Protein backbone atom coordinates (compact mmCIF):
# COMPACT_ATOMS: atom_id res chain seq x y z
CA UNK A 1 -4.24 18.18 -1.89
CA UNK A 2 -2.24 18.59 -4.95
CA UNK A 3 1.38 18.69 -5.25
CA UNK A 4 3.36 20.03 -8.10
CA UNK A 5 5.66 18.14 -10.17
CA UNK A 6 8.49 19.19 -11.72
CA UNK A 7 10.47 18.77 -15.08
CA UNK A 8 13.37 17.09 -13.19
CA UNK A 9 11.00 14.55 -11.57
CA UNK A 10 9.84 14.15 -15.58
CA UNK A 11 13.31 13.76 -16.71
CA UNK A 12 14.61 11.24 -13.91
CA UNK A 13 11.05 9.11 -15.26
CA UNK A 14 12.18 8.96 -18.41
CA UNK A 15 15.65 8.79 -18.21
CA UNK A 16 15.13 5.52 -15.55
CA UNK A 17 12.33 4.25 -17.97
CA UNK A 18 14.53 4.70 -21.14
CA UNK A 19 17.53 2.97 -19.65
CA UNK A 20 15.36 -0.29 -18.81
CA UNK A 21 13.66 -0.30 -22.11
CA UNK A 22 17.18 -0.34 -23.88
CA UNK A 23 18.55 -3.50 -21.56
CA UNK A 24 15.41 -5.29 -22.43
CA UNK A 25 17.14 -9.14 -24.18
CA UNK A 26 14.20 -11.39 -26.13
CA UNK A 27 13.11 -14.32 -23.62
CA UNK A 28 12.89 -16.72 -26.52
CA UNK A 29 16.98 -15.94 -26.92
CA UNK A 30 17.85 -15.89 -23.09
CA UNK A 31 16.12 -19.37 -23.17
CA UNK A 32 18.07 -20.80 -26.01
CA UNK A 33 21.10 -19.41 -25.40
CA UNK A 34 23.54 -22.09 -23.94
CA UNK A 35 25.33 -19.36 -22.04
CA UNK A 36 21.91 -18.29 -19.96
CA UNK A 37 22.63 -19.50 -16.12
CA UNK A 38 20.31 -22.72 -15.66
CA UNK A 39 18.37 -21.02 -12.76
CA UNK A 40 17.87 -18.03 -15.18
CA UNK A 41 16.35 -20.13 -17.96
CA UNK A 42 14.12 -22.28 -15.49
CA UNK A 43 12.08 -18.66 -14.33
CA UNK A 44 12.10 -17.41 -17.90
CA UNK A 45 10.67 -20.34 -19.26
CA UNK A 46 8.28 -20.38 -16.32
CA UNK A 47 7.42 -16.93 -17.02
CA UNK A 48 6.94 -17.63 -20.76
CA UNK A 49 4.26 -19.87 -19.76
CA UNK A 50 2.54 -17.78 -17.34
CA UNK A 51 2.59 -15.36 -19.97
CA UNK A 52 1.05 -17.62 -22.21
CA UNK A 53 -2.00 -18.33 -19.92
CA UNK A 54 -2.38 -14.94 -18.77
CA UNK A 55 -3.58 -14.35 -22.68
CA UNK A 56 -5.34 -17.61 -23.37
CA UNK A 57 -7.15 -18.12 -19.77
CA UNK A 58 -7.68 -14.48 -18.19
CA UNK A 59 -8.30 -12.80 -21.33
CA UNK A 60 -5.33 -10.30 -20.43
CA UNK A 61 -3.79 -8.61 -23.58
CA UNK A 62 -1.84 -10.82 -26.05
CA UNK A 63 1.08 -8.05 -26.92
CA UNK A 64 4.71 -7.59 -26.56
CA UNK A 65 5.13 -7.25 -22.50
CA UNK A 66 6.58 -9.77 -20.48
CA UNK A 67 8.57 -11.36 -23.60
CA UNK A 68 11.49 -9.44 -23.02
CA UNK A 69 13.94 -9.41 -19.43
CA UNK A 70 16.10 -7.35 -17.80
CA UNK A 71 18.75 -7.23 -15.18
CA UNK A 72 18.18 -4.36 -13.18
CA UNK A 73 20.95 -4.87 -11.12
CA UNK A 74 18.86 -3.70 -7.74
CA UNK A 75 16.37 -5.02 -5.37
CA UNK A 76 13.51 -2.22 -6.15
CA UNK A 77 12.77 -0.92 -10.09
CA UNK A 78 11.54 1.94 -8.32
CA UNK A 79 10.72 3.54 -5.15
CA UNK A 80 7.74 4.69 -3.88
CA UNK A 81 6.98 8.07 -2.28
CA UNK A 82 3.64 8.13 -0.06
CA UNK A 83 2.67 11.62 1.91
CA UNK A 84 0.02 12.32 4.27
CA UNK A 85 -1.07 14.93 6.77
CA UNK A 86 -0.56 14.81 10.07
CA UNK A 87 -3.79 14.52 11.36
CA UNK A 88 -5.58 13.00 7.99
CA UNK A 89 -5.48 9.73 5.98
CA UNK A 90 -6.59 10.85 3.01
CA UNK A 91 -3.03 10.74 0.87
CA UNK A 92 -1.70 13.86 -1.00
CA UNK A 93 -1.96 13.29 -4.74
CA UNK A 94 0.14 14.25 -7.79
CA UNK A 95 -1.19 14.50 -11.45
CA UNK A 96 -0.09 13.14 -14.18
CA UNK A 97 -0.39 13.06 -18.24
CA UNK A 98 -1.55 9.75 -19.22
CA UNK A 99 -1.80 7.76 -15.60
CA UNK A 100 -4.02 11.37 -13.96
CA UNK A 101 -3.80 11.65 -10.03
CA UNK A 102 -2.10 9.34 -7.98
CA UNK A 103 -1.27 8.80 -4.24
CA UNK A 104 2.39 8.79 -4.40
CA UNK A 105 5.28 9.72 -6.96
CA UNK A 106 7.87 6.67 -8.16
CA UNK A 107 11.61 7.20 -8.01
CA UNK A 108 14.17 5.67 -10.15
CA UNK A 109 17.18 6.65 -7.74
CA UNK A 110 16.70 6.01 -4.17
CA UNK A 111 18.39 8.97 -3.40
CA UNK A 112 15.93 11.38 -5.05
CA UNK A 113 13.47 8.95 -3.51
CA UNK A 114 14.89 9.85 -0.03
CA UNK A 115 15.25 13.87 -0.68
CA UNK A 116 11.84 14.12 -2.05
CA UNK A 117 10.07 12.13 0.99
CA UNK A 118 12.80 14.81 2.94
CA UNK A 119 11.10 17.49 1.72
CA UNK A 120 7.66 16.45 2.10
CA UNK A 121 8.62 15.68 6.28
CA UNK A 122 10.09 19.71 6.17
CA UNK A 123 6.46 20.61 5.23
CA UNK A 124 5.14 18.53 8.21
CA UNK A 125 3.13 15.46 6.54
CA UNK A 126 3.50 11.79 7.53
CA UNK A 127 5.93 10.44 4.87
CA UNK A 128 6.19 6.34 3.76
CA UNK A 129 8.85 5.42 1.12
CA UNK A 130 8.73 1.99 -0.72
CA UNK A 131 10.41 -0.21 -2.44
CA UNK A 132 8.20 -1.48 -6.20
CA UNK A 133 8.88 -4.64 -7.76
CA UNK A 134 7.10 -3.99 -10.84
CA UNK A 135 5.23 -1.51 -12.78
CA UNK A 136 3.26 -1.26 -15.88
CA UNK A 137 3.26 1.70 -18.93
CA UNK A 138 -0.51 0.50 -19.65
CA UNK A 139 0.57 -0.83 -22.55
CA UNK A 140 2.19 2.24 -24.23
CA UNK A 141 5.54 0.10 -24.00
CA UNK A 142 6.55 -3.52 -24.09
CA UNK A 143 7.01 -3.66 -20.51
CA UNK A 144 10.12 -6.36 -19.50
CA UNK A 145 10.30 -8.64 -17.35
CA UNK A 146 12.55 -7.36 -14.51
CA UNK A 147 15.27 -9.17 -12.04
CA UNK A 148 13.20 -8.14 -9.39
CA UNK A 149 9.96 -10.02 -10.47
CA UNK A 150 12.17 -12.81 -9.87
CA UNK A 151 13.63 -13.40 -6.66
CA UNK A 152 10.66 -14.89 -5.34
CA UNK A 153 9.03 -18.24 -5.90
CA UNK A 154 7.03 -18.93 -9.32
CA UNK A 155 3.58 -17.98 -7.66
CA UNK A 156 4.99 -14.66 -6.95
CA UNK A 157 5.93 -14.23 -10.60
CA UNK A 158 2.28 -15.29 -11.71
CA UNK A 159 1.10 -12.89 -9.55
CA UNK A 160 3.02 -9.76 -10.90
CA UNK A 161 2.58 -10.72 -14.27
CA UNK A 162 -1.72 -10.65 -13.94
CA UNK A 163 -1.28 -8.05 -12.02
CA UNK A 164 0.60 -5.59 -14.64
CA UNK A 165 -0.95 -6.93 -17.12
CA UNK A 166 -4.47 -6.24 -15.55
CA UNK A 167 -3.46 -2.34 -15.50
CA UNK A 168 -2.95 -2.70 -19.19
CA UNK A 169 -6.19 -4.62 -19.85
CA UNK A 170 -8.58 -1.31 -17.78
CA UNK A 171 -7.58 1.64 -16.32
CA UNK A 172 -9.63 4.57 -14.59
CA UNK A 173 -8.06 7.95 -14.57
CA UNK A 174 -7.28 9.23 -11.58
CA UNK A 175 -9.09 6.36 -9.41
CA UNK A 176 -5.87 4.71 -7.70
CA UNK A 177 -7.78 2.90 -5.19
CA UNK A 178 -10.30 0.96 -7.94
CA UNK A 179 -7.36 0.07 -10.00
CA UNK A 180 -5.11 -1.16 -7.44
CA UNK A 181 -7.99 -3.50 -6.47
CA UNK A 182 -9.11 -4.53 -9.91
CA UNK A 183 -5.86 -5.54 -10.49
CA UNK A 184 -5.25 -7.43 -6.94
CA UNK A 185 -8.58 -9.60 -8.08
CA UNK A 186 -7.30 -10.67 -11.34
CA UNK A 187 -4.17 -11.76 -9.86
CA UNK A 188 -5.76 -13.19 -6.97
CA UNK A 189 -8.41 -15.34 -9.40
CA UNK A 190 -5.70 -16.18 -12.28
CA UNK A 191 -3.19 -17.23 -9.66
CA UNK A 192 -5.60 -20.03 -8.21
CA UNK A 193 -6.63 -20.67 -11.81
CA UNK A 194 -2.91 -21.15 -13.20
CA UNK A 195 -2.32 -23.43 -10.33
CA UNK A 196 -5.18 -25.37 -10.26
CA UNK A 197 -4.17 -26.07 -14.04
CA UNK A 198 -0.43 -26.74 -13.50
CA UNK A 199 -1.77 -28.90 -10.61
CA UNK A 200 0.20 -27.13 -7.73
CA UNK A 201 -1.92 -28.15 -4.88
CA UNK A 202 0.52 -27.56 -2.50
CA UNK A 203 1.22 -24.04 -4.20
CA UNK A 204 -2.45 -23.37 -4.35
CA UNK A 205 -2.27 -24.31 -0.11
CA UNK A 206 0.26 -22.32 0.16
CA UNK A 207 -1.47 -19.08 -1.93
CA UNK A 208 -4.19 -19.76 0.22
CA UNK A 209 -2.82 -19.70 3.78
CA UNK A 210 -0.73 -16.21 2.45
CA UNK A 211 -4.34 -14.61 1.17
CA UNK A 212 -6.13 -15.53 4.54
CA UNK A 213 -2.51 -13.45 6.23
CA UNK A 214 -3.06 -10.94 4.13
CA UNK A 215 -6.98 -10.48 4.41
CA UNK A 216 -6.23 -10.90 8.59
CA UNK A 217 -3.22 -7.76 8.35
CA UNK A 218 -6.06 -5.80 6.55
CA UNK A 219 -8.57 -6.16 8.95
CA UNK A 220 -6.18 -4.91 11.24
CA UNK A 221 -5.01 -2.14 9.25
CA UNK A 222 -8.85 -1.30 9.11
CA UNK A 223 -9.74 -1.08 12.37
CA UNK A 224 -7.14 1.29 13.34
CA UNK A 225 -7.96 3.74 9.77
CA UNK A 226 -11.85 3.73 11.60
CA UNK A 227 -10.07 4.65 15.21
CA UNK A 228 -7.82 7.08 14.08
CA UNK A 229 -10.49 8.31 11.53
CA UNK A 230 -12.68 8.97 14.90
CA UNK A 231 -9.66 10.52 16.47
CA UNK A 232 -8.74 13.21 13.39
CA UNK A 233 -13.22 14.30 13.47
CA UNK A 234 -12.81 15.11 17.23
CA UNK A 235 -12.36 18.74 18.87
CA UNK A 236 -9.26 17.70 20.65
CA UNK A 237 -5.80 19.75 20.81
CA UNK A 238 -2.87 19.38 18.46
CA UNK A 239 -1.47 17.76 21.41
CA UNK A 240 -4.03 15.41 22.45
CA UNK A 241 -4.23 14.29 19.15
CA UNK A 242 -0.84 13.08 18.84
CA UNK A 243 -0.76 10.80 21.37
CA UNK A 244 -4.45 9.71 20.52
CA UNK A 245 -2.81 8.92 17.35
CA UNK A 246 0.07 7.44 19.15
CA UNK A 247 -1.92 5.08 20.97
CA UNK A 248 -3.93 3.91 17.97
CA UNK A 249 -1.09 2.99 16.17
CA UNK A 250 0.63 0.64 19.27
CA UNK A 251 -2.37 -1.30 20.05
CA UNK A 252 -2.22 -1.98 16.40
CA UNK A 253 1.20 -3.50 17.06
CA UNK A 254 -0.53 -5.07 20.29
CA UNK A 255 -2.98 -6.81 18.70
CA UNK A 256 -0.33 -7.84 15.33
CA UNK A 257 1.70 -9.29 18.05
CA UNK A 258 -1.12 -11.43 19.56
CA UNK A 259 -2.45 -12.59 16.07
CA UNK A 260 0.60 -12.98 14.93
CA UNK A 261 1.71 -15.56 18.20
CA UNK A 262 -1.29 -17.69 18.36
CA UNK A 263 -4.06 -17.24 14.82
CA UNK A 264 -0.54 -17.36 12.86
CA UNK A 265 1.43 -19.43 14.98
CA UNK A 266 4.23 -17.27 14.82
CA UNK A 267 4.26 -16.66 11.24
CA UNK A 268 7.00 -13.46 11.34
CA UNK A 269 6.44 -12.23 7.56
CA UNK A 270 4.87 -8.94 8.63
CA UNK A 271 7.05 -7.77 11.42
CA UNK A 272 9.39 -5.86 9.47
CA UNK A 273 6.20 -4.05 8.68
CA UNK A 274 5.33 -3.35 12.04
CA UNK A 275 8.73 -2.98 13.45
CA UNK A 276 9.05 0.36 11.20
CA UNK A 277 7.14 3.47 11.71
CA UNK A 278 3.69 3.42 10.77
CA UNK A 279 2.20 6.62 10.33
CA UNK A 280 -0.37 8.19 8.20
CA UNK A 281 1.09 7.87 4.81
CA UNK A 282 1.15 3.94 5.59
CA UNK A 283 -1.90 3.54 6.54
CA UNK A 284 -3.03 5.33 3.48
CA UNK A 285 -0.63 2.98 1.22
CA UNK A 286 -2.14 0.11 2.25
CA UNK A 287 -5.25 0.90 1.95
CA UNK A 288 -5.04 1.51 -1.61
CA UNK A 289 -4.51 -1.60 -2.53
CA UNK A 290 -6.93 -3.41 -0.41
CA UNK A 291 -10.08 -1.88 0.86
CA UNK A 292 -11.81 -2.32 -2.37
CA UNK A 293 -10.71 -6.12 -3.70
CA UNK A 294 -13.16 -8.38 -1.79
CA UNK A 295 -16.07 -6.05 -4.16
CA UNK A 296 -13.88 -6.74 -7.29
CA UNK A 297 -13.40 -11.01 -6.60
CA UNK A 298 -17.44 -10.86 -5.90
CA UNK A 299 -18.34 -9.43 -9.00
CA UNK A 300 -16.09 -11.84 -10.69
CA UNK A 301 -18.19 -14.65 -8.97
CA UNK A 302 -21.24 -13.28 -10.26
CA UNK A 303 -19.77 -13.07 -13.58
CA UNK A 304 -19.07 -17.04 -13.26
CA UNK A 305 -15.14 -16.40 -13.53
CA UNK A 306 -15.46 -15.73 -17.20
CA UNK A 307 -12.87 -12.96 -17.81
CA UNK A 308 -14.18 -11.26 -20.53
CA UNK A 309 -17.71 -10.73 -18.85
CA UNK A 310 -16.10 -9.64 -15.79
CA UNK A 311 -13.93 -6.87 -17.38
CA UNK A 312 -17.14 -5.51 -19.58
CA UNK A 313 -18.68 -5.39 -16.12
CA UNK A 314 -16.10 -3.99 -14.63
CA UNK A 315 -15.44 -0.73 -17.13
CA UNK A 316 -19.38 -0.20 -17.08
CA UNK A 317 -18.90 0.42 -13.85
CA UNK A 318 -15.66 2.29 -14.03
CA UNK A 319 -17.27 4.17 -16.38
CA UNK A 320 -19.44 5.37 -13.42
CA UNK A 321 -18.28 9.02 -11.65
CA UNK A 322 -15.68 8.02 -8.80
CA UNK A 323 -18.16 8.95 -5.78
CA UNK A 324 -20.40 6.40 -7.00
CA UNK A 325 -17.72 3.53 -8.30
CA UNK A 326 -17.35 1.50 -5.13
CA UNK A 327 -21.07 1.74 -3.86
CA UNK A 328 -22.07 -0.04 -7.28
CA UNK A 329 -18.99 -2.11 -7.04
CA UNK A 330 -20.15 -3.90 -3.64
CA UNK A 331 -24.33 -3.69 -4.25
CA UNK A 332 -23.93 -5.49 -7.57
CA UNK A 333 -26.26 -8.36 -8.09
CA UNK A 334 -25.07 -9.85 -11.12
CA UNK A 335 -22.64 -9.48 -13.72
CA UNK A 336 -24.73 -7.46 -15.73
């Protein structure tokens, strides 16, 4: 399902994109500059390094991005608009020059965020708006630095900059789901490589324990997509659906709640998560940038963790027609 797009959704894009570009200050400056705030120049010289290693240890491209910052003044850079039928996970996509189809549209202004997702409830699909930290041109710009790469802890800024970075280094048309997972993997190997080298073990534990969350919330995710999956194939009523669907999606909570009390011992990072609507568009948002990553962090085993190897491997198969991409992706046997 294919929605159009507009030339005022083009013009907010490049009017939002433009305005960041033109704030962007050199991080070499900020750092010398006597009259950047201490925190400030602690993260930007921690990011300088990171950027550093993302070039000379993950093979990620050695250009202008991530040398420049900006203060974006915001908590999001964007936000994200996700859509879904009612009774169907697959997500509505929107086509693009450049990036092809993708499973959601990116807003500048959160209140053309909020009116487009607005619209898309008036025409009856499942709707999920959020927030983006980050996001990458592929390399047709110097991408910045932004404030809101920041406001985490260091591993969180490692993890954003492989990540972006990874987009720039390969890129499928039109294949959201492959991409979002490539680019999970290379984070998710460079992070425990940069901090087995800076010799964060406690970071690394850390990384580690927040992985094993993550992996646990997409199991769970999972096994409610293959319930409700069941539920949108059968010959039931409209009605009967609903509250099928309904009931999926609360003994998902029902079973967060129980993980979340005793296998996490009341680890609370994903309630605001759970405590707001889940629907179809959700589900479908997650997804995308999870299902496929456990394929992507094998085939970089088989590839020994050398980078270069595992990208060649990696755009062979990309190369691939999308139906067959992820059934190549998990029944590789070696790098080659």
């Amino acid at each position: 399902m294919a929605g159009c797009t507009t030339i005022s959704y083009y013009a907010q894009s490049i009017e939002g994109h433009v305005q960041i570009m033109a704030a962007r200050k050199n991080v070499g400056r900020l750092i010398r500059d006597p009259a950047t705030p201490a925190p400030l120049r602690a993260k930007l010289e921690t990011a300088a390094a990171i950027r550093r290693f993302a070039s000379e240890k993950l093979a990620l491209p050695d250009n202008s991005s991530y040398r420049s910052y900006v203060d974006i003044g915001r908590d999001d850079v964007t936000l994200a608009v996700f859509a879904a039928p009612r009774f169907s996970l697959a997500p509505v996509t929107w086509c693009f020059p450049v990036f092809g189809c993708v499973p959601y549209k990116g807003y500048f202004s959160r209140k053309d965020a909020i009116e487009s997702a607005a619209e898309l409830q008036r025409k009856g699909l499942d709707v999920y708006v959020s927030g983006v930290t980050a996001y990458s041109t592929l390399g047709w710009f110097s991408d910045p630095l932004l404030s809101t790469m920041m406001r985490e802890d260091d591993t969180y800024l490692a993890t954003l900059i492989f990540h972006e970075l990874a987009h720039q280094k390969l890129y499928v048309n039109g294949d959201s789901a492959f991409n979002e997972a490539f680019a999970v993997s290379v984070e998710t190997s460079g992070t425990r490589k940069w901090l087995r080298a800076t010799g964060n073990s406690a970071g690394l534990r850390r990384y580690e324990t927040n992985r094993n969350r993550s992996a646990d919330f997409l199991r769970l995710v999972g096994q409610t997509r293959e319930e409700l999956r069941q539920v949108y194939g059968s010959p039931r009523t409209p009605e009967k659906m609903a509250a099928a669907k309904d009931a999926a999606i609360e003994r998902l909570r029902a079973r967060y709640h129980k993980m979340r009390d005793s296998r996490w011992g009341g680890y609370r990072g994903y309630d605001g998560w759970f405590d707001s609507p889940i629907n179809n568009a959700k589900l479908a948002a997650t997804s995308v940038y999870g299902e496929q990553v456990p394929a992507f962090l094998r085939l970089h085993d088989l590839c020994g963790g050398d980078y270069p190897r595992f990208y060649a491997a990696v755009r062979r198969i990309g190369a691939l027609p999308q139906p067959f991409r992820f059934e190549a992706l998990k029944t590789a046997r070696s790098c080659n």
